[in-house]
Amino acid sequence: MTHGRRSAAARAALAAAAIVTAASACSRPAAPPAPASEIANAAPPAAASAAASGTVSGKVDRGGTAVVVLEPKGGRTFPPQDEKPVMDQVGLTFGPDLLIVRTGQPVEFRNNDDTLHNVDVKHEETREQAFNVAIPTAGVYEHTFRRDGFYRVACDIHPAMAASIFSTETPFAAVAAGDGSFSFSGVPAGAWTLTVYTGGRQLRKDVEVKGGVTDVTVE
């Protein structure tokens, strides 16, 4: 009988402990949900990221130097440039002889020659004066172009010096290689217009970027 009473008491104690443990667990607060900002900023699946952009490459039938420009058909905002483009003056020569810059982004003009130069820049189409400044040896001048298009660069002190600048809002602009090839990576998906300036001509082609590689031939 004594042994039976002890077993019953032990069982009762265990049941009581289980009830206390369950009650404690139920009263414990639930973990808070993840903040909305963390959910919104979660990294997208790799497949979605890859489909969001692509590469546009191709070849152009050149008639001399060819400037290739890829512009969105709809409105789009691009991030600022990583580095400022530079046009230098060395050995009575502008370098490079054709510089591509971003409209609304700063450009540096330098003089690493041992003589005074001035930089006279006009918009090729409107003839509007962008600026005309003297730059001494080791001097630097910074300018931001506000209008797209080609600009003529000259030095009034040394008339044999000449160069060109092409300004555009899109970061997808380049001079085609010697064989006419070009390539733009990281192009967002959507409708674009590819324009090629070569030999006094403008060649245009519609481009639809859907991810992966889009090949374009412009003739």
C-alpha positions as CSV (number, residue, x, y, z in Angstrom):
1,M,0.0,0.0,0.0
2,T,2.8,2.4,0.9
3,H,4.5,1.7,-2.4
4,G,1.2,2.3,-4.3
5,R,0.6,5.6,-2.5
6,R,4.2,6.8,-3.4
7,S,3.7,5.9,-7.1
8,A,0.4,7.8,-7.3
9,A,2.0,10.8,-5.6
10,A,4.9,10.8,-8.1
11,R,2.5,10.6,-11.0
12,A,0.5,13.6,-9.6
13,A,3.7,15.6,-9.2
14,L,4.7,14.9,-12.8
15,A,1.3,15.9,-14.1
16,A,1.4,19.2,-12.2
17,A,4.9,20.0,-13.5
18,A,3.7,19.4,-17.1
19,I,0.7,21.7,-16.6
20,V,3.1,24.5,-15.3
21,T,5.4,24.0,-18.2
22,A,2.6,24.2,-20.7
23,A,1.2,27.3,-19.1
24,S,4.6,29.0,-19.2
25,A,5.0,28.3,-22.9
26,C,1.6,29.6,-23.7
27,S,2.2,32.9,-21.9
28,R,5.6,33.4,-23.6
29,P,5.3,36.3,-26.2
30,A,5.5,35.3,-29.9
31,A,8.5,36.5,-31.9
32,P,7.8,39.8,-33.6
33,P,7.4,39.8,-37.4
34,A,10.3,41.0,-39.5
35,P,10.3,44.7,-40.1
36,A,8.7,45.8,-43.4
37,S,11.9,47.4,-44.5
38,E,13.8,44.1,-44.3
39,I,11.1,42.3,-46.3
40,A,11.2,45.1,-49.0
41,N,15.0,45.1,-49.2
42,A,15.3,41.3,-49.4
43,A,17.6,40.3,-52.3
44,P,15.5,39.1,-55.3
45,P,16.0,35.6,-56.6
46,A,19.0,35.2,-58.8
47,A,16.8,34.4,-61.8
48,A,14.8,37.6,-61.4
49,S,18.0,39.7,-61.1
50,A,19.4,38.1,-64.3
51,A,16.2,38.8,-66.2
52,A,16.1,42.4,-65.2
53,S,19.0,43.4,-67.5
54,G,21.0,42.2,-70.4
55,T,23.8,42.9,-72.9
56,V,23.3,44.6,-76.2
57,S,26.1,44.0,-78.7
58,G,26.6,44.1,-82.4
59,K,28.4,45.6,-85.4
60,V,27.9,48.7,-87.4
61,D,28.8,49.3,-91.0
62,R,31.3,52.1,-90.4
63,G,32.0,55.1,-92.6
64,G,34.8,56.3,-90.4
65,T,34.6,56.8,-86.7
66,A,31.3,55.6,-85.3
67,V,29.6,56.8,-82.1
68,V,27.0,54.2,-80.9
69,V,24.3,55.4,-78.5
70,L,21.6,53.4,-76.7
71,E,18.7,55.4,-75.3
72,P,15.5,54.3,-73.6
73,K,12.2,55.0,-75.4
74,G,10.5,55.9,-72.1
75,G,11.7,58.2,-69.4
76,R,14.4,56.7,-67.2
77,T,16.8,58.0,-64.6
78,F,20.4,56.8,-64.6
79,P,22.9,56.7,-61.7
80,P,25.7,59.3,-61.8
81,Q,28.9,58.5,-63.5
82,D,31.7,56.7,-61.5
83,E,34.5,58.8,-62.8
84,K,34.8,62.2,-64.5
85,P,35.9,62.0,-68.1
86,V,39.0,64.0,-68.9
87,M,40.3,65.8,-72.0
88,D,44.0,66.7,-71.7
89,Q,46.4,68.9,-73.8
90,V,49.8,67.4,-74.4
91,G,52.2,68.1,-77.2
92,L,49.9,70.7,-78.7
93,T,47.2,68.0,-79.1
94,F,43.9,67.4,-77.4
95,G,43.5,63.9,-76.1
96,P,41.4,62.0,-76.8
97,D,40.4,63.5,-80.1
98,L,36.8,62.3,-79.4
99,L,35.5,62.3,-75.9
100,I,32.1,60.9,-74.8
101,V,30.6,62.6,-71.7
102,R,27.3,62.5,-69.8
103,T,25.0,65.5,-70.1
104,G,24.6,67.0,-66.6
105,Q,27.8,65.4,-65.3
106,P,31.1,67.2,-64.8
107,V,34.0,66.9,-67.2
108,E,37.7,67.9,-66.6
109,F,39.8,69.8,-69.0
110,R,43.6,69.7,-68.2
111,N,46.7,71.3,-69.6
112,N,49.8,69.2,-69.2
113,D,51.7,71.1,-71.9
114,D,54.5,73.5,-71.2
115,T,52.6,76.4,-72.8
116,L,49.4,78.3,-72.2
117,H,46.3,77.0,-74.0
118,N,42.7,78.1,-74.3
119,V,39.7,75.7,-74.7
120,D,37.0,77.0,-77.0
121,V,34.0,74.7,-77.1
122,K,30.8,75.2,-79.3
123,H,27.8,73.1,-79.9
124,E,28.1,71.7,-83.4
125,E,24.5,72.1,-84.4
126,T,23.5,75.3,-82.8
127,R,27.0,77.0,-82.7
128,E,26.1,78.0,-79.2
129,Q,29.2,78.7,-77.1
130,A,29.6,76.2,-74.2
131,F,32.7,78.0,-72.8
132,N,36.0,79.6,-73.8
133,V,38.7,79.6,-71.1
134,A,42.5,79.9,-70.8
135,I,44.2,77.0,-69.0
136,P,47.8,77.5,-67.9
137,T,50.3,74.7,-67.5
138,A,49.2,72.2,-64.9
139,G,45.8,73.9,-64.8
140,V,42.4,72.2,-64.6
141,Y,39.0,73.5,-65.7
142,E,35.7,71.7,-64.9
143,H,32.5,72.0,-67.0
144,T,29.1,70.4,-67.1
145,F,27.4,70.1,-70.5
146,R,23.7,70.8,-70.4
147,R,22.7,69.9,-73.9
148,D,23.1,66.6,-75.8
149,G,25.0,66.5,-79.1
150,F,28.4,67.0,-80.6
151,Y,30.7,69.8,-79.6
152,R,33.7,71.2,-81.5
153,V,36.8,71.8,-79.4
154,A,39.5,74.3,-80.5
155,C,42.5,76.2,-79.1
156,D,42.5,79.8,-80.4
157,I,46.2,80.1,-79.5
158,H,47.1,77.0,-81.6
159,P,44.7,76.8,-84.5
160,A,45.9,73.3,-85.5
161,M,44.5,71.8,-82.3
162,A,41.1,70.3,-82.7
163,A,38.9,67.7,-81.0
164,S,35.2,66.7,-80.6
165,I,33.0,65.9,-77.6
166,F,29.7,64.0,-77.7
167,S,27.4,64.6,-74.8
168,T,24.4,62.4,-73.9
169,E,22.3,61.5,-70.8
170,T,22.5,57.8,-71.3
171,P,25.5,55.9,-69.9
172,F,25.3,53.5,-72.8
173,A,27.4,55.3,-75.4
174,A,30.7,54.4,-76.9
175,V,33.0,54.7,-79.9
176,A,32.8,51.5,-82.0
177,A,36.0,49.4,-82.2
178,G,38.0,49.4,-85.4
179,D,36.0,46.5,-86.8
180,G,32.7,48.3,-86.0
181,S,31.8,46.1,-83.0
182,F,30.3,47.4,-79.8
183,S,28.8,46.0,-76.6
184,F,26.8,47.4,-73.7
185,S,26.3,45.3,-70.5
186,G,23.8,45.8,-67.7
187,V,21.1,47.3,-69.9
188,P,17.7,47.3,-68.1
189,A,15.0,45.3,-69.8
190,G,12.7,47.3,-72.0
191,A,12.4,49.2,-75.3
192,W,15.5,51.2,-76.5
193,T,16.6,53.1,-79.6
194,L,20.1,52.4,-80.9
195,T,21.6,55.4,-82.9
196,V,24.9,55.3,-84.8
197,Y,26.6,58.5,-85.8
198,T,29.1,57.8,-88.6
199,G,30.3,59.5,-91.8
200,G,27.8,62.3,-91.4
201,R,24.9,59.8,-91.2
202,Q,22.5,58.8,-88.4
203,L,21.4,55.2,-88.4
204,R,18.7,54.1,-86.0
205,K,17.3,50.8,-84.9
206,D,14.7,49.7,-82.3
207,V,16.0,47.3,-79.7
208,E,14.0,45.2,-77.2
209,V,16.0,44.0,-74.3
210,K,14.6,41.0,-72.5
211,G,17.7,39.8,-70.6
212,G,20.6,37.7,-72.0
213,V,22.4,38.9,-75.1
214,T,20.6,41.0,-77.8
215,D,22.6,41.0,-81.0
216,V,22.1,44.1,-83.3
217,T,23.5,44.8,-86.8
218,V,23.2,48.3,-88.1
219,E,23.8,49.0,-91.8
